[in-house]
Amino acid sequence: MGIIPDQHWMRFALEQAYLAAKQGEVPIGAVLVYQNKIIAEGFNQCVAKKNAMLHAEVVVIEQACEVLQNYRLNQCTLYVTVEPCMMCCGALIQARLARVVYGASESKTGCVHSHLKLLEQTFLNHKMLITSAVLKDECQKIMSDFFINKRKIKVAV
């Protein structure tokens, strides 16, 4: 099997984001790929499980560690629909991912490129490849549609 384009995997992450939106969660989805297979998939679950740490990235890292029986995911690529926040960047570093691919930038909390550039800090002992703006428009649209609808519901109430 040859190299599969990033857009292919990001579509699976988008499916997860749509599932999150249907459940009233901020629509961020993620998949983790190992040897050209998805070994973990998930979405934000903070609201449903009343746990601020259950961002999509953390959910899939936990699943992947269980699948591979290892906390080091250094042969894996994470596909996530929105730029990871500070907490998630820390989790990515601790998991020692090989690569992170994200869709939409996050102007408020993004810490890959938008603010702190945490994954590029020279003091870190682990470096990962970063690709941004994969299916950016689709990833931005699900987020903006979600918050537009949320505001409409608040106004109507």
PDB file of C-alpha atoms in Angstrom:
ATOM      1  CA  MET A   1       0.000   0.000   0.000  1.00  0.00           C
ATOM      2  CA  GLY A   2       1.440   3.378  -0.975  1.00  0.00           C
ATOM      3  CA  ILE A   3       1.350   6.681   0.816  1.00  0.00           C
ATOM      4  CA  ILE A   4      -2.209   7.783   1.476  1.00  0.00           C
ATOM      5  CA  PRO A   5      -2.797  11.542   1.190  1.00  0.00           C
ATOM      6  CA  ASP A   6      -3.472  13.542   4.331  1.00  0.00           C
ATOM      7  CA  GLN A   7      -6.885  14.580   3.013  1.00  0.00           C
ATOM      8  CA  HIS A   8      -8.009  10.945   3.129  1.00  0.00           C
ATOM      9  CA  TRP A   9      -7.304  10.598   6.856  1.00  0.00           C
ATOM     10  CA  MET A  10      -8.593  14.075   7.678  1.00  0.00           C
ATOM     11  CA  ARG A  11     -11.995  13.108   6.280  1.00  0.00           C
ATOM     12  CA  PHE A  12     -12.208  10.442   8.994  1.00  0.00           C
ATOM     13  CA  ALA A  13     -11.346  13.081  11.598  1.00  0.00           C
ATOM     14  CA  LEU A  14     -14.119  15.274  10.150  1.00  0.00           C
ATOM     15  CA  GLU A  15     -16.591  12.401  10.558  1.00  0.00           C
ATOM     16  CA  GLN A  16     -15.669  12.342  14.233  1.00  0.00           C
ATOM     17  CA  ALA A  17     -16.175  16.105  14.458  1.00  0.00           C
ATOM     18  CA  TYR A  18     -19.690  15.725  13.029  1.00  0.00           C
ATOM     19  CA  LEU A  19     -20.449  13.085  15.671  1.00  0.00           C
ATOM     20  CA  ALA A  20     -19.285  15.526  18.345  1.00  0.00           C
ATOM     21  CA  ALA A  21     -21.540  18.281  17.001  1.00  0.00           C
ATOM     22  CA  LYS A  22     -24.546  15.942  17.022  1.00  0.00           C
ATOM     23  CA  GLN A  23     -23.904  15.329  20.716  1.00  0.00           C
ATOM     24  CA  GLY A  24     -23.560  19.021  21.534  1.00  0.00           C
ATOM     25  CA  GLU A  25     -19.775  18.856  21.949  1.00  0.00           C
ATOM     26  CA  VAL A  26     -17.417  21.363  20.361  1.00  0.00           C
ATOM     27  CA  PRO A  27     -16.944  19.636  16.985  1.00  0.00           C
ATOM     28  CA  ILE A  28     -13.320  18.614  17.024  1.00  0.00           C
ATOM     29  CA  GLY A  29     -12.507  15.151  15.743  1.00  0.00           C
ATOM     30  CA  ALA A  30      -9.318  13.154  15.548  1.00  0.00           C
ATOM     31  CA  VAL A  31      -7.909   9.889  14.280  1.00  0.00           C
ATOM     32  CA  LEU A  32      -4.559   8.308  14.958  1.00  0.00           C
ATOM     33  CA  VAL A  33      -2.889   6.391  12.130  1.00  0.00           C
ATOM     34  CA  TYR A  34      -0.277   3.664  12.502  1.00  0.00           C
ATOM     35  CA  GLN A  35       1.084   1.719   9.522  1.00  0.00           C
ATOM     36  CA  ASN A  36      -1.621   3.100   7.209  1.00  0.00           C
ATOM     37  CA  LYS A  37      -4.456   2.066   9.541  1.00  0.00           C
ATOM     38  CA  ILE A  38      -6.630   4.024  11.925  1.00  0.00           C
ATOM     39  CA  ILE A  39      -5.969   2.587  15.373  1.00  0.00           C
ATOM     40  CA  ALA A  40      -7.913   5.206  17.346  1.00  0.00           C
ATOM     41  CA  GLU A  41     -10.674   7.684  16.646  1.00  0.00           C
ATOM     42  CA  GLY A  42     -12.616  10.102  18.756  1.00  0.00           C
ATOM     43  CA  PHE A  43     -13.986  13.544  19.405  1.00  0.00           C
ATOM     44  CA  ASN A  44     -14.339  16.026  22.236  1.00  0.00           C
ATOM     45  CA  GLN A  45     -16.231  14.529  25.167  1.00  0.00           C
ATOM     46  CA  CYS A  46     -15.837  17.267  27.773  1.00  0.00           C
ATOM     47  CA  VAL A  47     -19.551  18.056  28.069  1.00  0.00           C
ATOM     48  CA  ALA A  48     -20.903  14.501  28.093  1.00  0.00           C
ATOM     49  CA  LYS A  49     -18.352  13.155  30.550  1.00  0.00           C
ATOM     50  CA  LYS A  50     -17.988  16.378  32.539  1.00  0.00           C
ATOM     51  CA  ASN A  51     -14.218  16.238  32.154  1.00  0.00           C
ATOM     52  CA  ALA A  52     -12.250  19.212  30.814  1.00  0.00           C
ATOM     53  CA  MET A  53      -9.385  16.962  29.722  1.00  0.00           C
ATOM     54  CA  LEU A  54     -11.345  14.879  27.240  1.00  0.00           C
ATOM     55  CA  HIS A  55     -10.330  16.739  24.100  1.00  0.00           C
ATOM     56  CA  ALA A  56     -10.298  14.681  20.900  1.00  0.00           C
ATOM     57  CA  GLU A  57      -6.502  14.464  20.888  1.00  0.00           C
ATOM     58  CA  VAL A  58      -6.351  13.082  24.425  1.00  0.00           C
ATOM     59  CA  VAL A  59      -9.139  10.588  23.695  1.00  0.00           C
ATOM     60  CA  VAL A  60      -7.303   9.112  20.695  1.00  0.00           C
ATOM     61  CA  ILE A  61      -3.907   9.097  22.396  1.00  0.00           C
ATOM     62  CA  GLU A  62      -5.367   7.098  25.276  1.00  0.00           C
ATOM     63  CA  GLN A  63      -6.970   4.612  22.860  1.00  0.00           C
ATOM     64  CA  ALA A  64      -3.796   4.250  20.790  1.00  0.00           C
ATOM     65  CA  CYS A  65      -1.643   3.617  23.854  1.00  0.00           C
ATOM     66  CA  GLU A  66      -4.021   0.817  24.805  1.00  0.00           C
ATOM     67  CA  VAL A  67      -3.988  -0.667  21.286  1.00  0.00           C
ATOM     68  CA  LEU A  68      -0.195  -0.556  20.949  1.00  0.00           C
ATOM     69  CA  GLN A  69       0.435  -1.299  24.638  1.00  0.00           C
ATOM     70  CA  ASN A  70       2.939   1.552  24.715  1.00  0.00           C
ATOM     71  CA  TYR A  71       2.895   5.181  25.777  1.00  0.00           C
ATOM     72  CA  ARG A  72       5.292   6.042  22.979  1.00  0.00           C
ATOM     73  CA  LEU A  73       3.476   6.587  19.728  1.00  0.00           C
ATOM     74  CA  ASN A  74       6.558   7.559  17.752  1.00  0.00           C
ATOM     75  CA  GLN A  75       5.424   5.784  14.588  1.00  0.00           C
ATOM     76  CA  CYS A  76       1.969   7.359  14.579  1.00  0.00           C
ATOM     77  CA  THR A  77       0.369  10.363  12.931  1.00  0.00           C
ATOM     78  CA  LEU A  78      -2.446  12.314  14.536  1.00  0.00           C
ATOM     79  CA  TYR A  79      -5.057  13.925  12.284  1.00  0.00           C
ATOM     80  CA  VAL A  80      -7.160  16.492  14.105  1.00  0.00           C
ATOM     81  CA  THR A  81      -9.651  18.965  12.653  1.00  0.00           C
ATOM     82  CA  VAL A  82      -8.525  21.962  14.729  1.00  0.00           C
ATOM     83  CA  GLU A  83      -5.117  23.179  15.879  1.00  0.00           C
ATOM     84  CA  PRO A  84      -4.334  21.639  19.274  1.00  0.00           C
ATOM     85  CA  CYS A  85      -4.451  23.714  22.462  1.00  0.00           C
ATOM     86  CA  MET A  86      -1.724  23.966  25.098  1.00  0.00           C
ATOM     87  CA  MET A  87      -2.928  20.926  27.033  1.00  0.00           C
ATOM     88  CA  CYS A  88      -3.148  18.777  23.924  1.00  0.00           C
ATOM     89  CA  CYS A  89       0.269  19.889  22.700  1.00  0.00           C
ATOM     90  CA  GLY A  90       1.670  18.651  26.007  1.00  0.00           C
ATOM     91  CA  ALA A  91      -0.027  15.295  25.467  1.00  0.00           C
ATOM     92  CA  LEU A  92       1.338  15.086  21.913  1.00  0.00           C
ATOM     93  CA  ILE A  93       4.856  15.728  23.162  1.00  0.00           C
ATOM     94  CA  GLN A  94       4.535  13.151  25.957  1.00  0.00           C
ATOM     95  CA  ALA A  95       3.207  10.564  23.477  1.00  0.00           C
ATOM     96  CA  ARG A  96       6.174  11.311  21.202  1.00  0.00           C
ATOM     97  CA  LEU A  97       4.074  11.329  18.063  1.00  0.00           C
ATOM     98  CA  ALA A  98       5.930  11.248  14.760  1.00  0.00           C
ATOM     99  CA  ARG A  99       3.611  13.701  13.090  1.00  0.00           C
ATOM    100  CA  VAL A 100       0.631  15.988  13.685  1.00  0.00           C
ATOM    101  CA  VAL A 101      -1.698  17.094  10.910  1.00  0.00           C
ATOM    102  CA  TYR A 102      -4.447  19.604  11.598  1.00  0.00           C
ATOM    103  CA  GLY A 103      -7.129  21.358   9.595  1.00  0.00           C
ATOM    104  CA  ALA A 104      -8.258  24.731  10.919  1.00  0.00           C
ATOM    105  CA  SER A 105      -6.160  27.155  12.910  1.00  0.00           C
ATOM    106  CA  GLU A 106      -7.512  28.166  16.318  1.00  0.00           C
ATOM    107  CA  SER A 107      -6.992  31.874  16.924  1.00  0.00           C
ATOM    108  CA  LYS A 108      -7.955  31.753  20.597  1.00  0.00           C
ATOM    109  CA  THR A 109      -6.292  28.645  21.994  1.00  0.00           C
ATOM    110  CA  GLY A 110      -4.125  27.142  19.243  1.00  0.00           C
ATOM    111  CA  CYS A 111      -0.589  26.456  20.412  1.00  0.00           C
ATOM    112  CA  VAL A 112       1.003  24.764  17.399  1.00  0.00           C
ATOM    113  CA  HIS A 113       1.316  27.840  15.176  1.00  0.00           C
ATOM    114  CA  SER A 114      -1.187  30.473  16.327  1.00  0.00           C
ATOM    115  CA  HIS A 115       0.331  31.378  19.686  1.00  0.00           C
ATOM    116  CA  LEU A 116       3.098  29.569  21.522  1.00  0.00           C
ATOM    117  CA  LYS A 117       4.398  27.198  18.832  1.00  0.00           C
ATOM    118  CA  LEU A 118       4.848  24.610  21.552  1.00  0.00           C
ATOM    119  CA  LEU A 119       5.716  21.726  19.250  1.00  0.00           C
ATOM    120  CA  GLU A 120       8.667  23.630  17.801  1.00  0.00           C
ATOM    121  CA  GLN A 121      10.432  24.547  21.045  1.00  0.00           C
ATOM    122  CA  THR A 122      14.154  23.803  20.853  1.00  0.00           C
ATOM    123  CA  PHE A 123      14.384  22.682  24.488  1.00  0.00           C
ATOM    124  CA  LEU A 124      12.158  19.658  23.808  1.00  0.00           C
ATOM    125  CA  ASN A 125      13.888  16.320  23.414  1.00  0.00           C
ATOM    126  CA  HIS A 126      11.317  15.150  20.880  1.00  0.00           C
ATOM    127  CA  LYS A 127      10.606  16.719  17.491  1.00  0.00           C
ATOM    128  CA  MET A 128       7.577  15.958  15.364  1.00  0.00           C
ATOM    129  CA  LEU A 129       6.610  16.906  11.853  1.00  0.00           C
ATOM    130  CA  ILE A 130       3.685  19.307  11.598  1.00  0.00           C
ATOM    131  CA  THR A 131       1.338  19.851   8.668  1.00  0.00           C
ATOM    132  CA  SER A 132      -1.425  22.447   8.835  1.00  0.00           C
ATOM    133  CA  ALA A 133      -4.420  23.582   6.778  1.00  0.00           C
ATOM    134  CA  VAL A 134      -5.437  20.120   5.519  1.00  0.00           C
ATOM    135  CA  LEU A 135      -9.108  20.424   4.490  1.00  0.00           C
ATOM    136  CA  LYS A 136      -8.981  23.753   6.301  1.00  0.00           C
ATOM    137  CA  ASP A 137     -12.242  25.120   4.849  1.00  0.00           C
ATOM    138  CA  GLU A 138     -14.273  22.054   5.825  1.00  0.00           C
ATOM    139  CA  CYS A 139     -12.748  22.020   9.308  1.00  0.00           C
ATOM    140  CA  GLN A 140     -13.464  25.733   9.814  1.00  0.00           C
ATOM    141  CA  LYS A 141     -17.012  25.396   8.501  1.00  0.00           C
ATOM    142  CA  ILE A 142     -18.105  22.747  10.991  1.00  0.00           C
ATOM    143  CA  MET A 143     -16.767  24.888  13.838  1.00  0.00           C
ATOM    144  CA  SER A 144     -18.360  28.127  12.655  1.00  0.00           C
ATOM    145  CA  ASP A 145     -21.693  26.413  11.873  1.00  0.00           C
ATOM    146  CA  PHE A 146     -21.723  24.850  15.338  1.00  0.00           C
ATOM    147  CA  PHE A 147     -21.217  28.168  17.139  1.00  0.00           C
ATOM    148  CA  ILE A 148     -23.658  30.039  14.863  1.00  0.00           C
ATOM    149  CA  ASN A 149     -26.313  27.448  15.730  1.00  0.00           C
ATOM    150  CA  LYS A 150     -25.467  27.608  19.424  1.00  0.00           C
ATOM    151  CA  ARG A 151     -25.943  31.394  19.417  1.00  0.00           C
ATOM    152  CA  LYS A 152     -29.268  31.042  17.597  1.00  0.00           C
ATOM    153  CA  ILE A 153     -30.508  28.619  20.237  1.00  0.00           C
ATOM    154  CA  LYS A 154     -29.506  30.984  23.074  1.00  0.00           C
ATOM    155  CA  VAL A 155     -31.253  33.929  21.394  1.00  0.00           C
ATOM    156  CA  ALA A 156     -34.432  31.882  20.789  1.00  0.00           C
ATOM    157  CA  VAL A 157     -34.688  30.758  24.410  1.00  0.00           C
TER     158      VAL A 157
END
